[in-house]
Amino acid sequence: MQVTDNQIKFIDQYLENSGIKYLDIRYEMTDHVATVLEEKEGDFYDEFKAYMVLHKKELLESNNKFSKIARNKAIKLLFGNLLSVKGLLITGSLFGLSLLGLNHMNFEKLVYVFYLTYFVLILVISGFNIYHKRTKKEKLWSGTHKLMEVVSFIINGIMIFGINTFKVPKEKGDDFYFIIYQCVIVSIVVMTIVTSRQLMKKYKLRYEG
Amino acid sequence: MKNSQLYKGSLTTIIMKLLEENGRMYGYEITQKVKSITKGELNITEGALYPALHKLEGEGLLDVEVEKVGNRLRKYYKLTEDGQKETVNRLAELEEFIKNMQTLVNPKINPDLQF
């Protein structure tokens, strides 16, 4: 049988409703299912149902494994970016700026600037996500979304559990480590945005030409 | 997959060997090729094939090309330069493994191992 455009949409929608939320994974699975069905002669919906009864579990398992691989790949890329010349320059510049800032403001104010930077970065990411959801432009790609999930989880963990993050160190010598710590975290957030954009570009080039 | 425990460890090598011979292939094509070569004896399931392909892609051994075929997108896999070198190594390793297994299972073939 020949699988029509509407039937392709039906397969894709079924996979999405089954929990396969990433577009890059669904493209491959939709093609696989459609190719299998094209070799059958019966009614599309009967054959589809029969196929899913036998293979849905495997498709879902494959989806989970793919998501994990995409997550690991994205994290590897993030670390690569953090340790690249660009990443090290960003961290170094932040550190230099913080030390320079200390000449013009006291330590409490510098902590406030770090807090504000976090706030602005998180606002930018959230605003971007809300805009895409509202305009329904959002396309979920496995690597990008998984990376955002992991980094958001870590940052939220730091904010919630690392209550000392924004506390001014009591010992004078701890200032140095405190600034390094803050610079590294801000760099991770900045490089997450950079890495996400890289991945997004790659996905768009691969799947949208 | 038939006798999955025995075949599982060799799945990536099988995929790489097929890609070495055929240039580029898509998932379903690989399953059908294996089925046809083994005359239906070996069936690679979706649950085994795609994670293996994605793992190889993640390791940089496979490259991906996406093309519109009819009314949908199709993902083709092909070996990278590293993948080609790795295929040679893995095939040599697999051949060695088969040889050792044959010797163990059927010792009469190798007189050196007879007591």
XYZ file of C-alpha atoms in Angstrom:
324
model
C 0.000 0.000 0.000
C 1.020 3.621 -0.473
C 1.067 5.660 2.755
C -0.571 9.062 2.165
C 0.401 12.468 3.633
C -2.486 12.306 6.115
C -1.438 8.834 7.214
C 2.116 10.104 7.763
C 0.662 12.861 9.976
C -1.396 10.236 11.775
C 1.683 8.103 12.528
C 3.617 11.163 13.721
C 0.736 12.295 15.930
C 0.335 8.810 17.373
C 4.042 8.646 18.248
C 3.908 12.121 19.816
C 0.861 11.167 21.886
C 2.701 8.018 22.984
C 5.417 10.153 24.558
C 7.964 10.471 21.753
C 8.207 14.241 22.030
C 11.374 14.967 20.077
C 10.956 15.738 16.410
C 14.295 14.293 15.274
C 13.421 10.928 16.851
C 9.889 10.978 15.431
C 11.066 11.695 11.888
C 13.094 8.483 11.893
C 10.424 6.385 13.587
C 7.641 7.692 11.340
C 9.682 6.748 8.279
C 10.389 3.299 9.753
C 6.728 2.576 10.545
C 5.547 3.941 7.167
C 8.116 1.835 5.290
C 6.993 -1.309 7.136
C 3.329 -0.537 6.369
C 4.061 0.147 2.699
C 5.093 -3.481 2.359
C 1.664 -4.641 3.574
C -1.400 -5.035 1.411
C -4.258 -4.643 3.902
C -6.088 -1.640 5.330
C -3.741 1.043 6.708
C -5.379 1.351 10.118
C -5.642 -2.426 10.635
C -1.999 -2.919 9.700
C -0.937 0.052 11.835
C -2.773 -1.327 14.854
C -1.261 -4.788 14.349
C 2.223 -3.294 14.038
C 1.890 -1.171 17.157
C 0.607 -4.089 19.239
C 3.845 -5.910 18.474
C 6.398 -3.095 18.306
C 5.254 -0.093 20.358
C 7.242 -1.157 23.415
C 10.426 -1.411 21.364
C 9.854 2.005 19.800
C 9.408 3.574 23.238
C 12.545 1.853 24.559
C 14.449 3.048 21.536
C 13.158 6.589 22.184
C 14.438 6.515 25.779
C 17.848 5.247 24.719
C 18.088 7.829 21.951
C 17.193 10.641 24.389
C 19.972 9.530 26.746
C 22.526 9.360 23.925
C 21.448 12.831 22.714
C 21.764 14.191 26.267
C 25.285 12.781 26.696
C 26.333 14.112 23.316
C 25.000 17.593 24.153
C 26.771 17.628 27.543
C 30.022 16.569 25.859
C 29.604 19.466 23.411
C 28.913 21.872 26.299
C 32.116 20.817 28.085
C 34.023 21.110 24.818
C 32.696 24.658 24.446
C 33.517 25.527 28.056
C 37.104 24.395 27.548
C 37.433 26.024 24.117
C 39.290 29.323 23.642
C 35.930 31.133 23.506
C 34.700 29.474 26.720
C 37.920 30.108 28.616
C 37.936 33.716 27.399
C 34.395 34.244 28.703
C 35.244 32.759 32.112
C 38.522 34.703 32.231
C 36.842 37.961 31.206
C 34.138 37.510 33.840
C 36.813 36.900 36.447
C 38.819 39.930 35.334
C 35.710 42.125 35.283
C 34.762 40.928 38.776
C 38.195 41.815 40.139
C 38.012 45.196 38.390
C 34.532 45.672 39.801
C 35.888 45.196 43.304
C 37.889 48.398 42.857
C 34.663 50.337 42.365
C 32.231 48.576 44.675
C 32.276 46.588 47.881
C 31.923 42.803 47.936
C 28.219 42.864 48.851
C 27.483 44.907 45.720
C 29.501 42.507 43.548
C 27.412 39.621 44.917
C 24.331 41.637 43.978
C 25.689 42.051 40.407
C 26.182 38.267 40.163
C 22.638 37.754 41.416
C 21.351 40.201 38.795
C 23.329 38.441 36.039
C 21.751 35.095 36.981
C 18.350 36.716 37.014
C 18.782 38.321 33.570
C 20.142 35.088 32.024
C 17.309 33.008 33.429
C 14.818 35.661 32.292
C 16.267 35.567 28.754
C 16.008 31.750 28.600
C 12.480 31.713 30.057
C 11.334 34.576 27.822
C 12.661 32.751 24.765
C 10.842 29.550 25.772
C 7.562 31.356 26.509
C 7.734 33.227 23.183
C 8.238 29.995 21.272
C 5.455 28.209 23.115
C 3.014 31.103 22.626
C 3.754 31.465 18.933
C 3.771 27.655 18.612
C 7.132 27.906 16.886
C 8.650 25.541 19.370
C 10.112 22.415 17.880
C 11.590 20.042 20.360
C 14.925 18.599 19.283
C 16.374 15.917 21.543
C 19.881 17.303 22.163
C 18.853 20.927 22.725
C 15.985 20.110 25.062
C 17.902 17.526 27.065
C 20.808 19.949 27.547
C 18.444 22.680 28.792
C 16.800 20.155 31.136
C 20.109 19.065 32.682
C 21.537 22.578 33.085
C 18.224 23.950 34.461
C 18.200 21.077 36.955
C 21.751 21.880 38.096
C 21.163 25.656 38.293
C 17.881 25.180 40.171
C 19.667 22.782 42.515
C 22.328 25.405 43.192
C 19.667 28.090 43.750
C 17.482 25.949 46.019
C 19.978 23.845 47.956
C 23.126 25.898 47.622
C 21.708 28.617 49.823
C 25.268 29.835 50.418
C 25.712 30.647 46.744
C 24.861 34.293 47.204
C 26.188 34.661 50.723
C 29.233 36.813 51.173
C 32.196 34.730 52.388
C 33.107 35.413 55.986
C 36.838 34.796 55.584
C 38.673 37.392 53.525
C 40.703 34.744 51.636
C 37.521 33.003 50.457
C 36.618 35.968 48.216
C 38.902 34.702 45.466
C 37.281 31.229 45.379
C 33.828 32.743 45.668
C 34.414 34.877 42.549
C 35.836 31.901 40.596
C 32.834 29.791 41.621
C 30.359 32.450 40.482
C 32.224 33.069 37.209
C 32.228 29.358 36.353
C 28.486 29.062 36.985
C 27.679 32.144 34.887
C 29.964 30.772 32.132
C 28.108 27.437 32.214
C 24.789 29.247 31.718
C 26.194 31.420 28.912
C 27.838 28.448 27.181
C 24.609 26.443 27.523
C 22.874 29.124 25.477
C 25.739 29.060 22.936
C 25.687 25.227 22.758
C 21.897 25.174 22.366
C 22.129 27.599 19.472
C 24.829 25.429 17.859
C 22.689 22.317 18.222
C 19.556 24.106 16.993
C 21.450 25.279 13.903
C 22.667 21.714 13.282
C 19.171 20.248 13.632
C 17.655 22.904 11.349
C 20.345 22.353 8.723
C 19.900 18.583 8.909
C 16.113 18.380 8.950
C 14.910 21.620 7.386
C 17.637 22.134 4.806
C 16.671 -10.604 17.595
C 17.148 -14.375 17.434
C 19.419 -15.735 20.215
C 19.788 -12.144 21.281
C 22.481 -12.728 23.906
C 24.795 -14.308 21.352
C 24.218 -11.700 18.662
C 23.968 -8.602 20.853
C 27.701 -8.029 21.191
C 28.192 -8.251 17.428
C 25.331 -6.012 16.339
C 27.393 -2.843 15.872
C 30.008 -4.784 13.893
C 27.276 -6.246 11.659
C 25.897 -2.731 11.030
C 29.350 -1.325 10.277
C 30.151 -4.192 7.903
C 26.903 -3.589 5.989
C 27.590 0.140 5.759
C 31.117 -0.566 4.566
C 29.712 -2.684 1.742
C 26.689 -0.586 0.837
C 27.849 2.993 1.367
C 24.830 4.482 3.087
C 21.682 2.820 4.419
C 18.583 3.674 6.445
C 17.354 1.752 9.483
C 14.673 -0.391 7.877
C 16.974 -1.186 4.944
C 19.561 -2.586 7.382
C 16.998 -4.878 9.029
C 15.867 -6.172 5.643
C 19.412 -6.693 4.385
C 20.325 -8.743 7.471
C 17.139 -10.753 7.096
C 17.839 -11.461 3.440
C 21.533 -12.358 3.929
C 20.709 -14.764 6.770
C 17.661 -16.104 4.852
C 15.319 -14.965 7.617
C 17.352 -16.543 10.410
C 18.339 -13.246 11.992
C 15.810 -10.493 12.650
C 17.079 -7.201 14.048
C 14.341 -5.470 15.993
C 13.735 -1.712 16.167
C 14.560 -1.800 19.852
C 18.046 -3.142 19.129
C 18.843 -1.458 15.816
C 18.174 2.224 16.492
C 19.983 2.485 19.859
C 22.982 0.780 18.202
C 22.905 3.221 15.265
C 22.567 6.240 17.588
C 25.379 4.977 19.799
C 27.693 4.629 16.790
C 26.656 8.102 15.626
C 27.351 9.469 19.113
C 30.818 7.904 19.044
C 31.533 9.672 15.770
C 31.754 6.422 13.807
C 28.665 7.138 11.703
C 27.582 10.230 9.856
C 23.990 11.118 9.023
C 22.331 12.432 5.878
C 18.640 13.351 5.855
C 16.683 13.315 2.604
C 13.068 13.810 1.704
C 11.769 10.564 0.243
C 8.172 10.802 -0.988
C 6.115 12.401 1.758
C 8.575 12.003 4.642
C 12.135 12.507 5.774
C 14.554 9.604 5.761
C 17.719 9.369 7.819
C 20.625 7.629 6.105
C 23.724 6.428 7.939
C 27.218 6.116 6.531
C 30.646 5.408 7.994
C 32.899 8.304 8.890
C 36.635 8.073 8.298
C 37.079 6.920 11.912
C 34.213 4.495 11.387
C 35.945 2.926 8.391
C 39.121 2.332 10.411
C 37.112 1.001 13.351
C 35.205 -1.395 11.060
C 38.487 -3.049 10.044
C 39.467 -3.452 13.721
C 36.096 -4.767 14.819
C 35.858 -7.242 11.945
C 39.311 -8.584 12.759
C 38.254 -8.893 16.408
C 35.027 -10.661 15.439
C 36.849 -13.083 13.144
C 39.268 -13.891 15.970
C 36.311 -14.431 18.294
C 34.576 -16.767 15.811
C 37.824 -18.712 15.340
C 38.257 -19.127 19.104
C 34.645 -20.141 19.549
C 34.957 -22.748 16.802
C 38.061 -24.113 18.482
C 36.308 -24.296 21.835
C 33.026 -25.717 20.561
C 34.629 -28.111 18.120
C 38.167 -28.844 19.385
C 38.806 -31.557 16.765
C 39.280 -28.806 14.168
C 42.407 -27.579 15.980
C 44.792 -30.449 16.754
C 46.932 -28.151 18.922
C 44.243 -28.038 21.555
C 43.767 -31.792 21.798
C 45.025 -33.517 24.944
